[in-house]
mmCIF file of C-alpha atoms and ligand atoms in Angstrom:
data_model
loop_
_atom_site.group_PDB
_atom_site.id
_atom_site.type_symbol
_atom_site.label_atom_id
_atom_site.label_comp_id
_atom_site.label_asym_id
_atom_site.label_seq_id
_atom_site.Cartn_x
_atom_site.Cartn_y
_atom_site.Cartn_z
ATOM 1 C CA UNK A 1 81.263 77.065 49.183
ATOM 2 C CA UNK A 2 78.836 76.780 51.616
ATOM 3 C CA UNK A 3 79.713 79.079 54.700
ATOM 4 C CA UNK A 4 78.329 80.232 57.824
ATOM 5 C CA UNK A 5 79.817 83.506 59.666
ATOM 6 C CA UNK A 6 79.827 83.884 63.505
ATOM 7 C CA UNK A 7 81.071 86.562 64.683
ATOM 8 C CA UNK A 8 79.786 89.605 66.794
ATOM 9 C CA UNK A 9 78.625 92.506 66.057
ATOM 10 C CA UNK A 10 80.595 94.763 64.458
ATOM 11 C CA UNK A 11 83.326 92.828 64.325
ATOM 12 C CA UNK A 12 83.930 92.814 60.217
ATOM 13 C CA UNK A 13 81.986 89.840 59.546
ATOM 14 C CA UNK A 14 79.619 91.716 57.098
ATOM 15 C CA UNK A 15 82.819 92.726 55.076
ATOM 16 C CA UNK A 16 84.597 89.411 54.939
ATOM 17 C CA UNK A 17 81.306 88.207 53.996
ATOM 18 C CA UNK A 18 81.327 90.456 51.164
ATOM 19 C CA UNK A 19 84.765 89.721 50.014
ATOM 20 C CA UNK A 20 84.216 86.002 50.227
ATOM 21 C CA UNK A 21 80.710 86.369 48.182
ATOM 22 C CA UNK A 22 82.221 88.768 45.281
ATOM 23 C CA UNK A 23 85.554 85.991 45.094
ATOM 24 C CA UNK A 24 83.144 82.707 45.063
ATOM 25 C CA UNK A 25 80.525 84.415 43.178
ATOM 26 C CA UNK A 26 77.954 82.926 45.174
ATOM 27 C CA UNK A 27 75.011 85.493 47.773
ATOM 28 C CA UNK A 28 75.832 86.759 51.085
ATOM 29 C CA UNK A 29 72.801 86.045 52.754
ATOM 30 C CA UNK A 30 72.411 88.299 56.048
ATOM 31 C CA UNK A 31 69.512 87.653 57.920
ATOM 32 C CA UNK A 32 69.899 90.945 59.532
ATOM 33 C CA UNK A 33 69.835 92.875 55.904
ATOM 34 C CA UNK A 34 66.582 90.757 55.064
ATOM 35 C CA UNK A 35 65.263 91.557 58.655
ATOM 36 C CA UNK A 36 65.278 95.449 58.039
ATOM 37 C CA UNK A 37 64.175 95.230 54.396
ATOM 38 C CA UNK A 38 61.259 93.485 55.227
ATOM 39 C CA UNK A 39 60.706 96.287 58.108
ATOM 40 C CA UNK A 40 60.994 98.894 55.679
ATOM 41 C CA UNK A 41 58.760 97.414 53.426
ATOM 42 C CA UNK A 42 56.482 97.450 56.146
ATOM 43 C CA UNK A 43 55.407 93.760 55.344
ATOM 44 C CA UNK A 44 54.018 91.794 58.243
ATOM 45 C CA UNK A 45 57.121 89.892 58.319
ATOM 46 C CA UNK A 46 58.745 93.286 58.863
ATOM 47 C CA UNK A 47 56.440 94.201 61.532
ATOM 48 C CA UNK A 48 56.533 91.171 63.758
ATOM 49 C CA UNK A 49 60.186 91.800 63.657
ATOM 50 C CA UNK A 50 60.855 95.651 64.234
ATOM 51 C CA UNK A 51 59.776 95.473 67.855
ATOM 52 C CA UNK A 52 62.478 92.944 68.787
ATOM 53 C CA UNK A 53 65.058 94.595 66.256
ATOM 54 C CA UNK A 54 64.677 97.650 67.827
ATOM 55 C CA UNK A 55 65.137 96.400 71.410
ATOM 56 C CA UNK A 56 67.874 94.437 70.200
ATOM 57 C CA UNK A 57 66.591 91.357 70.975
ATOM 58 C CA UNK A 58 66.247 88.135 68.793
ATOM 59 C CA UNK A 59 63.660 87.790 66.204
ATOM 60 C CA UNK A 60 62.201 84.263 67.317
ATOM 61 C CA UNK A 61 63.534 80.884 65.592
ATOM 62 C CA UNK A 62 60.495 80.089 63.152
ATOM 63 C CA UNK A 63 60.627 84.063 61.444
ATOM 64 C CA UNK A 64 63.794 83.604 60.603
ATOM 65 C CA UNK A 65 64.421 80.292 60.162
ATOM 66 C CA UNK A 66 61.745 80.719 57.552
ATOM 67 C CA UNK A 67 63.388 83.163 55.776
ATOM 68 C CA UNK A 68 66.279 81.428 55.066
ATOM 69 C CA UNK A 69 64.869 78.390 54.314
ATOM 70 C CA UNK A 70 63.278 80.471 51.387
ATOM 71 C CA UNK A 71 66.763 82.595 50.539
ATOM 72 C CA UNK A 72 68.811 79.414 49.934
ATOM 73 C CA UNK A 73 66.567 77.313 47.863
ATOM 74 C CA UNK A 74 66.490 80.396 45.296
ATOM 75 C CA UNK A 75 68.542 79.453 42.185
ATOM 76 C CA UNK A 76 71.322 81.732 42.676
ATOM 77 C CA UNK A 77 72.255 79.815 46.162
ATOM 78 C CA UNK A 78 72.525 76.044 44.595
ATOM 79 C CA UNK A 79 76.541 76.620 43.851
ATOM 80 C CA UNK A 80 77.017 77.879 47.238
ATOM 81 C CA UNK A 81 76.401 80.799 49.779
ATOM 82 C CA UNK A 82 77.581 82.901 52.640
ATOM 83 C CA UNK A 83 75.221 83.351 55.785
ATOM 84 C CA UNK A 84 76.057 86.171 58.149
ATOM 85 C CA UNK A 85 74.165 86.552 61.217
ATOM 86 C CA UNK A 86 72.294 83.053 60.464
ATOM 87 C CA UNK A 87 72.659 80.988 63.112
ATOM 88 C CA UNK A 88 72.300 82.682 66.027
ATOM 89 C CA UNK A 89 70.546 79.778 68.200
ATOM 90 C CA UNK A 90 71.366 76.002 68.357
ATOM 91 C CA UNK A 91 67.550 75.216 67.037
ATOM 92 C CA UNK A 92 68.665 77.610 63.726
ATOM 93 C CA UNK A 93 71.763 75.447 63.227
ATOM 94 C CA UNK A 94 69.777 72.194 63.495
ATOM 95 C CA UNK A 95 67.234 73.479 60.875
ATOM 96 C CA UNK A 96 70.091 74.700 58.953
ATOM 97 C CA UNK A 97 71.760 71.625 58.948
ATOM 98 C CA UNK A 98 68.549 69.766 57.858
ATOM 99 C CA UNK A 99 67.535 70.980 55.004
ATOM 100 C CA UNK A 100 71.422 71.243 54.072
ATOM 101 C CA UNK A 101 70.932 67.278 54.549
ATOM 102 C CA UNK A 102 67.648 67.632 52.601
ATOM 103 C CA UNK A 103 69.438 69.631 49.796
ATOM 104 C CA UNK A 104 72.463 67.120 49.527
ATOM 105 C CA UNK A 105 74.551 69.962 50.384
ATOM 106 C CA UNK A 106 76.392 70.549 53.763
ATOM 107 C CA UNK A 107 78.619 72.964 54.984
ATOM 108 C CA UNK A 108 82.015 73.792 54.487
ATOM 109 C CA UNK A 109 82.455 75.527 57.192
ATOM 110 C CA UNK A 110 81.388 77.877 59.890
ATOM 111 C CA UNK A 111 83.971 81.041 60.171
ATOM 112 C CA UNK A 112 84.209 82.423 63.828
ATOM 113 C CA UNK A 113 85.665 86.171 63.567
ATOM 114 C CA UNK A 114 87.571 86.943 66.972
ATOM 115 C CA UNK A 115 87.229 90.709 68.017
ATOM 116 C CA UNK A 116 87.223 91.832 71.615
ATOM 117 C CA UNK A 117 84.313 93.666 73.230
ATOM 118 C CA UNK A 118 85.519 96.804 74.344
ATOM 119 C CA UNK A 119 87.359 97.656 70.250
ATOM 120 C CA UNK A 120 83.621 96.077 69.067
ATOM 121 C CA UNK A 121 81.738 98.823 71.067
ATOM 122 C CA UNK A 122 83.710 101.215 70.142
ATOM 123 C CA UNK A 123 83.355 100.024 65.990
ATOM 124 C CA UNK A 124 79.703 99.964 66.456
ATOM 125 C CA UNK A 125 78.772 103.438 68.861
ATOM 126 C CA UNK A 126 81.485 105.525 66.093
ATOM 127 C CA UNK A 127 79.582 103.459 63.116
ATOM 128 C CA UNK A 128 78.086 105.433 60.591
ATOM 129 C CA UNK A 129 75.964 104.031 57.113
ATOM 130 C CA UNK A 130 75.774 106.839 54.140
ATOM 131 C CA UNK A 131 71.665 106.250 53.354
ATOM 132 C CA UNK A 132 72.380 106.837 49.979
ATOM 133 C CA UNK A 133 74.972 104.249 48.876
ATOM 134 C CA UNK A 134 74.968 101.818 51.773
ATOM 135 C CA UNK A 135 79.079 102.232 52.777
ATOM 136 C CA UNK A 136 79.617 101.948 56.011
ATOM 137 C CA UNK A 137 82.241 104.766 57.650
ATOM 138 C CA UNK A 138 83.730 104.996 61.321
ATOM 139 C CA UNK A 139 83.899 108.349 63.051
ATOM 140 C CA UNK A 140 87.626 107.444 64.278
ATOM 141 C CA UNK A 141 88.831 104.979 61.736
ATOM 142 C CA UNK A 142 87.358 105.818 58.028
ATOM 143 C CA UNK A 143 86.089 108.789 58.413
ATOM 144 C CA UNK A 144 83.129 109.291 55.683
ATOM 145 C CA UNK A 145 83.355 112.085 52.965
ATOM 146 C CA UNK A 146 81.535 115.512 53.752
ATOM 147 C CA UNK A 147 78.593 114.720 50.915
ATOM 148 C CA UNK A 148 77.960 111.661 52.638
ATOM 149 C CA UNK A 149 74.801 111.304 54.369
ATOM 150 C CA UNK A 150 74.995 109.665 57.817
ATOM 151 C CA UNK A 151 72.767 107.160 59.619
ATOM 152 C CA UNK A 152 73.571 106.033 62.925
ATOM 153 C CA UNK A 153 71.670 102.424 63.090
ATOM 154 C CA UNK A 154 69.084 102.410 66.392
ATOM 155 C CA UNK A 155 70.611 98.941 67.024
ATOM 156 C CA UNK A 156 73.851 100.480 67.167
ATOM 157 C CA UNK A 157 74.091 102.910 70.307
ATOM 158 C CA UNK A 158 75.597 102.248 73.397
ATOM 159 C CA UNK A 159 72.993 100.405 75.563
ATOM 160 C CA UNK A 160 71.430 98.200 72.532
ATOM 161 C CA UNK A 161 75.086 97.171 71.530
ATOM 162 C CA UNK A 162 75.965 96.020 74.447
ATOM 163 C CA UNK A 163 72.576 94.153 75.345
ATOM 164 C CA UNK A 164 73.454 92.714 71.588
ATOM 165 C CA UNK A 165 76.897 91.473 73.037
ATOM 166 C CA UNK A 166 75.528 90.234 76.048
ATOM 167 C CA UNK A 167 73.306 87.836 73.569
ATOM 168 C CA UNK A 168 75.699 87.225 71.324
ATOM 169 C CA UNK A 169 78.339 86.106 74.320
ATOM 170 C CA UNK A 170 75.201 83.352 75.620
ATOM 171 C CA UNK A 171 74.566 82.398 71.801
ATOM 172 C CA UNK A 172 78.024 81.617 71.052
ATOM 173 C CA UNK A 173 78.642 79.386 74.225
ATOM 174 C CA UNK A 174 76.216 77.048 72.375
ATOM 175 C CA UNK A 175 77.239 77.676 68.736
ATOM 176 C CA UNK A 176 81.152 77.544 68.929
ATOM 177 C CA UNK A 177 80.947 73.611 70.410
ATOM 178 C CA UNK A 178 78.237 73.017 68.298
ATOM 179 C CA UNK A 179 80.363 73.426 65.214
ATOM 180 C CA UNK A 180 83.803 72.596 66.571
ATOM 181 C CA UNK A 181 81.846 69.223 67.782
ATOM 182 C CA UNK A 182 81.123 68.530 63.778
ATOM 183 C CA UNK A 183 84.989 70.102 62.616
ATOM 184 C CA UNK A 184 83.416 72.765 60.775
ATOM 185 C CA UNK A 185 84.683 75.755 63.034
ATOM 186 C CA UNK A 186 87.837 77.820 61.924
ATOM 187 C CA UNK A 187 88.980 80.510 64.111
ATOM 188 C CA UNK A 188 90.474 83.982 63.052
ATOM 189 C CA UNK A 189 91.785 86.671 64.779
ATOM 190 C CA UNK A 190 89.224 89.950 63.780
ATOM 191 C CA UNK A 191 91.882 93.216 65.148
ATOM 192 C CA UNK A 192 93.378 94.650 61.899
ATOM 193 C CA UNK A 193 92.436 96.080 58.706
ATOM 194 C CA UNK A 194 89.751 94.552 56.429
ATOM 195 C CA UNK A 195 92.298 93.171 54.200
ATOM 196 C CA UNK A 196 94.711 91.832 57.022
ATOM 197 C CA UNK A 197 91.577 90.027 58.210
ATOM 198 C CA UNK A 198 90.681 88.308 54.889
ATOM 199 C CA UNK A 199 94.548 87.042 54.248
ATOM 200 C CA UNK A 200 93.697 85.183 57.767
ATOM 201 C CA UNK A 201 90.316 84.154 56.550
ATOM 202 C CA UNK A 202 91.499 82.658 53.055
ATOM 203 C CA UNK A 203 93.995 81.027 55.026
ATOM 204 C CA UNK A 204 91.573 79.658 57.533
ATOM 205 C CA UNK A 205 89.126 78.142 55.516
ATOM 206 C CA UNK A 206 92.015 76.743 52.916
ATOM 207 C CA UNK A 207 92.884 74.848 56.420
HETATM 208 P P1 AMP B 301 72.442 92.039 62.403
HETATM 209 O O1 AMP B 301 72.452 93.085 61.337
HETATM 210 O O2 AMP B 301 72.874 90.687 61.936
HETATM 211 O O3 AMP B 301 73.172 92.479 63.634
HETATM 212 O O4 AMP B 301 70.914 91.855 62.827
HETATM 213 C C1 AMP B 301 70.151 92.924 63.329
HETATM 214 C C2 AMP B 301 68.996 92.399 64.143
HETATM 215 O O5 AMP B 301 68.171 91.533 63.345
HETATM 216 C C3 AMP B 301 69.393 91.548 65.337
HETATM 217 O O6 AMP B 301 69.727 92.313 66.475
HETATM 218 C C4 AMP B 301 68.135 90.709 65.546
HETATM 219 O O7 AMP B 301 67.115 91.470 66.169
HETATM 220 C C5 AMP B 301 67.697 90.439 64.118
HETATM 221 N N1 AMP B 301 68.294 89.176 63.593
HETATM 222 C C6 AMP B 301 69.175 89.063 62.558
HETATM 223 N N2 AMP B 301 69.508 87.768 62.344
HETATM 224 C C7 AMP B 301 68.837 87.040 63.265
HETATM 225 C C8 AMP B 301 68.769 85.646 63.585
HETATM 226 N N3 AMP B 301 69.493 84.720 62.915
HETATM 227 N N4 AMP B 301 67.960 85.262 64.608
HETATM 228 C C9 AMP B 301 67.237 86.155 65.294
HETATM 229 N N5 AMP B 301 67.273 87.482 65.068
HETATM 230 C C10 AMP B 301 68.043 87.933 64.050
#
């Protein structure tokens, strides 16, 4: 399966992505993830991006385009893979879709997770990642354990995540009839628990 996720942020596209990797057996590939690895590592990759992370703005089109041009011609990619926050401008679908063609191998499908704003600023302001093992907890809704130890993403508070919805909202006018144009898009409703969400999903993309 070959799968790209749209979705905003904070709106459980990360964790159906998950599900969907661990039940095909094939990568999630977040660009986002890759983005913040290479910051940490301090590469120049890393750096070029960190400045427009940080205001949460886009990385531009060639960094990241790049980097997943790399990420999915890596062996464990050929029987399929799951992007999540890759596409996020027309010009990354068309170079997606190229070296698909290239590759023989075109997409199932691109996923389009339906949350709206005001329960997605809430999910992301009340968001909280234990540095140590990576789970991500919710003030309000999954409350972490007292050993855990809390981060509170930058690109997460109030004014980045809603200049992040504000991008997301103008990427998505292009991306949505890009895909439904080429009857790959699939629509699910995003309010509900995790699992609720992935019975829609499987259904969705069985569609
Ligand atoms: P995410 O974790 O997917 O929300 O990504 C975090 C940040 O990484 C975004 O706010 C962007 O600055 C950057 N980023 C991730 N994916 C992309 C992409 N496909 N195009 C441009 N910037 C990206």
């Amino acid at each position: 399966m070959r799968l790209v996720l749209l979705g905003p942020p904070a709106s459980g596209k990360g964790t159906q992505g998950d599900v969907l990797a661990q039940r095909h057996e094939i990568p999630k590939i977040s660009t986002g993830d890759m983005l913040r690895a290479a910051r940490a590592a301090g590469t120049p990759l890393g750096r070029e991006a960190a400045s427009f992370m940080e205001a949460g703005k886009l990385v531009p089109d060639e960094v990241v385009i790049g980097l997943v041009e790399e990420r999915i011609a890596q062996p464990d990619a050929t029987c399929g893979f799951i992007l999540d926050g890759f596409p996020r401008t027309v010009a990354q679908a068309d170079a997606l879709d190229k070296k698909l063609k290239a590759l023989g191998a075109p997409l199932d499908a691109a996923l389009q997770i339906d949350v709206p704003r005001s329960l997605l600023l809430e999910r992301a302001v009340l968001r909280r990642i234990d540095k140590r093992t990576g789970q991500i907890y919710h003030l309000k809704y999954s409350p972490p354990p007292p050993e855990a130890e809390l981060v509170h993403r930058a690109d997460d508070q109030e004014a980045t995540v809603q200049k992040r919805l504000d991008e997301y909202e103008a990427m998505t006018a292009a991306l949505l009839p890009y895909y439904e144009a080429r009857e790959l898009l699939r629509r699910v409703d995003g309010v509900g628990s995790p699992d609720e969400v992935t019975r829609r999903v499987v259904e969705a993309l069985a569609r």
